[in-house]
Amino acid sequence: MSYPQTHPFVRAMALAVAPLCLPCSLALAQDAATATLPTVTVNASKIKLAQTPGATPIDKTALAPKRVATSDTANLLADVPGLSLYGAGGVSSLPAINGLADDRLRIKVDGMDLIASCPNHMNPALSYIDPTQVGSLTVYAGIAPVSSGGDSIGGTIVAESHAPEFAAPGQKAITKGEVGTFYRSNNNASGANLSASYATQAFNISYSGATSKADNYTAGSDFKSYDATGRIGHTLARDEVGSTAYETRNHTLGLAFKNDNHLFEAKVGIQDMPFQLYPNQRMDMLYNKQDSVNLRYLGQFDWGSLDARAYQENVDHFMDFGADKRYWYGTNSGAGVPCTPIRFAGDALGTCASGMPMDTEGKTTGLSVKADMVLNPQDLLRVGADLQQYRLNDWWPASGGGMGPGTFWNIKDGERDRTALFAEVETRKNAQWMTLIGVRVEQVKMNAGNVQGYNPVTNGTAPMFNYQMRDAAAFNAQSHASSDTNLDLTALAKYTTNANVDIEFGFAHKVRSPNVYERFPWSTWTMAAVMNNFVGDGNGYIGNLKLKPEAANTLSATFDWHAADSIWGIKATPFYTQVNNYIDAVQWNAATNAAATTLVTNGFSVLKYMNQSARLYGVNLSGHMPLAKTSWGEFGFKGLLNYTKGSNETTGGNLYNIMPLNAKLAVTQITGGWANSAELVMVQAKDDVSAMRNEIKTPGYSLVNLRGSYSWKTVRLDIGVENLFDKFYDLPTGGAYTGQGTTMSITGTPYGIAVPGMGRSIYVGVNVKF
């Protein structure tokens, strides 16, 4: 499925990259000197909520060039200090802040707290908004105020679509829109986006849609010694990264009404994802349908502002083996030949299994209310409440062989309900001091119904089918209900020494209850366990009904030196986090149903979630400065350096998937309509790995990326080259490669191969406003 590098279009794109050379832009500078973006006079609502302290908004001008280079919204966060990405599907990377990822972060999309409804977390919150649909991104790293935190210990990410605009008094109705398309060479990726809106002084109707698709990508060189996929007649080149193809479509329809200082919004969202394959999971997403309804009221009063929201999301999710993984199993299938009829274990005529279908249905209903009340010129009181109800069913229909004759219930009638109240006081005593003190009380109730294996009346005779009846009976005999009362505290202060120095420091106590896939998966059967894995390490996982909530205590400070006009600046943020009852895992022995006494040290294994203790610390640096103003334009420099160390205090080992020391340096140039950059990415070798999970070490690497854009009045052109020198490298947090082969078996794919990064890729994109 790789795209040939000799294709005429690829050669054409290679020639088109020449303008990226910084000096080359001079020739076009004179004609572009007067090029400006159109001025559209609109009157957004007068309503404006106060910006919560601790927030790091991402510069909107920095988002534009990234939208063409990626279809994964999480990648838009790549330049945030302390942030890294867990590798997953092509549009579903999982953000990590200072070593804490996935459900340890609170991620909101248009105010909705969305939950991954999948045992592999293939549909995380940010996968439901396309990069072209993002209007703003804000990150709260570490010390997140209680008004933006909750049920998380690592921080908060807030993604918002484009805000509604309204015509100014006396102005005619506004009709506007944008259409765009892109192409990326390495994996033959392409896509298109369309947005349009009509607005009067009081009414706005808008639509935004985006679609993207891609084939498998190729690495910089061969990274495996085999080409078999387990499907007869289908092989992969040894530099092709199997199961990295995807296709996705997102649509949003919005209505907004404004009456003086009152805004009412309604949004309907639909995602239709035909497939998204996964290089570090044993299954692939072969269908994902999400629909959501999101209602909001925002009002401004003499005493402050009120923000209220109600939403509901439904997810229909299906997994099985994709194009690069073996589909037919059983004695009658031989090495993967299609067989008929479907026969189950114990049949005298042999067995035949067609894949392993896995269905998940999730429903999330939420309500949130927040009020900002001005107590006096110095003090602002922020109070609010959050309610969330989550329902989940996860079942695996019979498909033959050991998968039957009944349905395997991984989680049945799963429930996770949250109720929270919070209050915080923001005080600005003078021009130098700002303080924020907040408290949040949250109750998390969880429950689930009784379960059963594929065959509810026997444990089976073959070892790999053992213990289903035993494990189901043991799970069903226990109480599945739990109720956690969690307390969050935040104390934050900011001191402005002068126009050039700001110091922000604080303490946070944050608590997170386990998610449904940490508590409820019950089977010790290896094949079932390896299907419950949302970290991509190739291992299998068993839930634990006795898990306690994680409690994190974080100390952090940010030292910010900058020019009075912010033309230059440098930030340093050291942090320290101690986590009690950190949810890690221990290798498990199914025969004894206890922790393994003899550990697997060079392969994949089955683990059970356990509460332990953890410690994370590090420092994040970022900065920017002008370099020169010449006849060739304005040159600047920006840089980023992140270091995180994570250790398990109980075992003395390392935490899993901690990004090693990394840095990013870029030289930028602006002249006329051109904005160009040359970027160097450097990552140290990952040697501090989790021994319990047999995490794979990765060598260090450096990459060079070139990016450029040119803007006319209504047209924007983006071009670039990622991994200019086609360097081979392994993704430090990309997990284990299980993208092809006999992935149902824990030993069916070779151990020790990390998912590699993408080789050279040339991209081009055009956006036209109308």
CSV table of N, CA and C in Angstrom, one decimal, residues 168-233:
chain,number,residue,atom,x,y,z
A,168,ALA,N,-22.0,43.5,12.3
A,168,ALA,CA,-22.1,44.7,13.1
A,168,ALA,C,-23.4,45.4,12.9
A,169,PRO,N,-23.8,46.2,13.9
A,169,PRO,CA,-25.1,47.0,13.7
A,169,PRO,C,-25.1,47.8,12.5
A,170,GLY,N,-26.1,47.7,11.7
A,170,GLY,CA,-26.2,48.4,10.4
A,170,GLY,C,-25.5,47.7,9.3
A,171,GLN,N,-24.8,46.7,9.5
A,171,GLN,CA,-24.0,46.0,8.4
A,171,GLN,C,-24.9,44.9,7.8
A,172,LYS,N,-24.7,44.7,6.5
A,172,LYS,CA,-25.4,43.7,5.8
A,172,LYS,C,-25.1,42.3,6.4
A,173,ALA,N,-25.9,41.3,6.1
A,173,ALA,CA,-25.6,39.9,6.5
A,173,ALA,C,-24.3,39.5,5.9
A,174,ILE,N,-23.5,38.7,6.6
A,174,ILE,CA,-22.2,38.2,6.2
A,174,ILE,C,-22.3,36.8,5.7
A,175,THR,N,-21.8,36.6,4.5
A,175,THR,CA,-21.7,35.2,4.0
A,175,THR,C,-20.2,35.0,3.7
A,176,LYS,N,-19.7,33.9,4.3
A,176,LYS,CA,-18.3,33.7,4.1
A,176,LYS,C,-18.0,32.2,4.2
A,177,GLY,N,-16.8,31.8,3.7
A,177,GLY,CA,-16.5,30.4,3.8
A,177,GLY,C,-15.1,30.1,3.4
A,178,GLU,N,-14.7,28.9,3.4
A,178,GLU,CA,-13.3,28.5,3.1
A,178,GLU,C,-13.3,27.1,2.6
A,179,VAL,N,-12.5,26.8,1.5
A,179,VAL,CA,-12.4,25.5,1.0
A,179,VAL,C,-10.9,25.2,0.8
A,180,GLY,N,-10.5,24.0,1.1
A,180,GLY,CA,-9.1,23.6,1.0
A,180,GLY,C,-8.9,22.2,0.7
A,181,THR,N,-7.6,21.9,0.3
A,181,THR,CA,-7.3,20.5,0.0
A,181,THR,C,-5.8,20.4,0.3
A,182,PHE,N,-5.3,19.1,0.4
A,182,PHE,CA,-3.9,18.9,0.7
A,182,PHE,C,-3.5,17.5,0.1
A,183,TYR,N,-2.2,17.3,0.0
A,183,TYR,CA,-1.6,16.1,-0.5
A,183,TYR,C,-0.3,15.9,0.2
A,184,ARG,N,0.0,14.6,0.7
A,184,ARG,CA,1.3,14.3,1.3
A,184,ARG,C,1.8,13.0,0.6
A,185,SER,N,3.1,13.1,0.3
A,185,SER,CA,3.6,12.1,-0.7
A,185,SER,C,3.9,10.7,-0.1
A,186,ASN,N,4.4,10.6,1.2
A,186,ASN,CA,4.9,9.4,1.7
A,186,ASN,C,3.8,8.3,1.7
A,187,ASN,N,2.6,8.6,2.3
A,187,ASN,CA,1.5,7.7,2.4
A,187,ASN,C,0.3,8.0,1.5
A,188,ASN,N,0.6,8.8,0.4
A,188,ASN,CA,-0.4,9.1,-0.5
A,188,ASN,C,-1.7,9.7,0.2
A,189,ALA,N,-1.4,10.5,1.2
A,189,ALA,CA,-2.5,11.1,2.0
A,189,ALA,C,-3.1,12.2,1.2
A,190,SER,N,-4.4,12.3,1.3
A,190,SER,CA,-5.1,13.5,0.7
A,190,SER,C,-6.4,13.8,1.5
A,191,GLY,N,-6.9,15.0,1.2
A,191,GLY,CA,-8.1,15.3,2.0
A,191,GLY,C,-8.6,16.7,1.5
A,192,ALA,N,-9.8,17.0,2.0
A,192,ALA,CA,-10.4,18.3,1.7
A,192,ALA,C,-11.2,18.8,2.9
A,193,ASN,N,-11.4,20.1,2.9
A,193,ASN,CA,-12.2,20.7,4.0
A,193,ASN,C,-13.0,21.8,3.4
A,194,LEU,N,-14.2,22.0,4.0
A,194,LEU,CA,-15.1,23.0,3.5
A,194,LEU,C,-15.8,23.6,4.8
A,195,SER,N,-15.9,24.9,4.8
A,195,SER,CA,-16.7,25.6,5.9
A,195,SER,C,-17.4,26.8,5.3
A,196,ALA,N,-18.6,27.0,5.8
A,196,ALA,CA,-19.4,28.1,5.3
A,196,ALA,C,-20.3,28.6,6.4
A,197,SER,N,-20.6,29.9,6.4
A,197,SER,CA,-21.4,30.5,7.4
A,197,SER,C,-22.2,31.7,6.9
A,198,TYR,N,-23.4,31.9,7.5
A,198,TYR,CA,-24.2,33.0,7.1
A,198,TYR,C,-24.6,33.7,8.5
A,199,ALA,N,-24.4,35.0,8.6
A,199,ALA,CA,-24.6,35.7,9.9
A,199,ALA,C,-25.3,37.0,9.7
A,200,THR,N,-26.3,37.3,10.5
A,200,THR,CA,-26.8,38.6,10.7
A,200,THR,C,-26.4,39.1,12.0
A,201,GLN,N,-27.0,40.2,12.5
A,201,GLN,CA,-26.6,40.8,13.8
A,201,GLN,C,-27.0,39.9,14.9
A,202,ALA,N,-28.0,39.0,14.7
A,202,ALA,CA,-28.4,38.2,15.9
A,202,ALA,C,-28.4,36.7,15.6
A,203,PHE,N,-28.1,36.3,14.3
A,203,PHE,CA,-28.2,34.9,14.0
A,203,PHE,C,-27.0,34.4,13.2
A,204,ASN,N,-26.5,33.2,13.5
A,204,ASN,CA,-25.4,32.6,12.7
A,204,ASN,C,-25.7,31.2,12.5
A,205,ILE,N,-25.6,30.7,11.2
A,205,ILE,CA,-25.6,29.3,10.9
A,205,ILE,C,-24.3,29.0,10.2
A,206,SER,N,-23.8,27.8,10.5
A,206,SER,CA,-22.5,27.5,10.0
A,206,SER,C,-22.4,26.0,9.8
A,207,TYR,N,-21.5,25.6,8.8
A,207,TYR,CA,-21.2,24.2,8.6
A,207,TYR,C,-19.7,24.1,8.4
A,208,SER,N,-19.2,23.0,8.9
A,208,SER,CA,-17.8,22.7,8.6
A,208,SER,C,-17.6,21.2,8.4
A,209,GLY,N,-16.9,20.8,7.4
A,209,GLY,CA,-16.7,19.4,7.1
A,209,GLY,C,-15.3,19.1,6.6
A,210,ALA,N,-14.8,18.0,6.9
A,210,ALA,CA,-13.4,17.6,6.5
A,210,ALA,C,-13.3,16.1,6.3
A,211,THR,N,-12.5,15.7,5.3
A,211,THR,CA,-12.3,14.3,5.1
A,211,THR,C,-10.8,14.1,4.8
A,212,SER,N,-10.3,13.0,5.2
A,212,SER,CA,-8.9,12.7,4.9
A,212,SER,C,-8.7,11.2,4.8
A,213,LYS,N,-7.8,10.7,4.0
A,213,LYS,CA,-7.5,9.3,3.9
A,213,LYS,C,-6.0,9.1,3.5
A,214,ALA,N,-5.5,8.0,3.9
A,214,ALA,CA,-4.1,7.7,3.6
A,214,ALA,C,-3.8,6.2,3.5
A,215,ASP,N,-2.8,5.8,2.8
A,215,ASP,CA,-2.3,4.5,2.7
A,215,ASP,C,-1.3,4.3,3.9
A,216,ASN,N,-0.7,3.1,4.0
A,216,ASN,CA,0.4,2.8,4.9
A,216,ASN,C,1.5,3.8,4.6
A,217,TYR,N,2.3,4.2,5.6
A,217,TYR,CA,3.5,5.0,5.3
A,217,TYR,C,4.7,4.1,5.3
A,218,THR,N,5.8,4.6,4.8
A,218,THR,CA,7.0,3.9,4.7
A,218,THR,C,8.1,4.6,5.6
A,219,ALA,N,8.9,3.7,6.2
A,219,ALA,CA,10.0,4.2,7.1
A,219,ALA,C,11.2,4.6,6.2
A,220,GLY,N,12.2,5.2,6.8
A,220,GLY,CA,13.4,5.6,6.1
A,220,GLY,C,14.2,4.5,5.5
A,221,SER,N,14.0,3.3,6.0
A,221,SER,CA,14.7,2.1,5.5
A,221,SER,C,14.0,0.8,6.1
A,222,ASP,N,14.5,-0.3,5.7
A,222,ASP,CA,13.9,-1.6,6.2
A,222,ASP,C,14.0,-1.7,7.7
A,223,PHE,N,13.0,-2.2,8.3
A,223,PHE,CA,13.0,-2.3,9.8
A,223,PHE,C,12.6,-3.7,10.3
A,224,LYS,N,12.3,-4.6,9.4
A,224,LYS,CA,11.8,-5.9,9.8
A,224,LYS,C,12.4,-6.9,8.8
A,225,SER,N,12.5,-8.2,9.2
A,225,SER,CA,13.1,-9.2,8.3
A,225,SER,C,12.0,-10.1,7.7
A,226,TYR,N,10.8,-9.7,7.7
A,226,TYR,CA,9.7,-10.5,7.1
A,226,TYR,C,8.7,-9.7,6.4
A,227,ASP,N,8.0,-10.2,5.5
A,227,ASP,CA,7.0,-9.5,4.7
A,227,ASP,C,5.6,-10.1,4.8
A,228,ALA,N,5.4,-11.2,5.4
A,228,ALA,CA,4.1,-11.9,5.5
A,228,ALA,C,3.2,-11.1,6.4
A,229,THR,N,1.9,-11.2,6.0
A,229,THR,CA,0.8,-10.5,6.8
A,229,THR,C,-0.1,-11.5,7.4
A,230,GLY,N,0.0,-12.8,7.0
A,230,GLY,CA,-1.0,-13.8,7.5
A,230,GLY,C,-2.2,-13.9,6.6
A,231,ARG,N,-2.2,-13.1,5.5
A,231,ARG,CA,-3.2,-13.1,4.5
A,231,ARG,C,-2.6,-13.7,3.2
A,232,ILE,N,-3.2,-14.7,2.7
A,232,ILE,CA,-2.6,-15.4,1.5
A,232,ILE,C,-2.6,-14.4,0.3
A,233,GLY,N,-1.4,-14.3,-0.3
A,233,GLY,CA,-1.2,-13.4,-1.4
A,233,GLY,C,-1.0,-11.9,-1.1
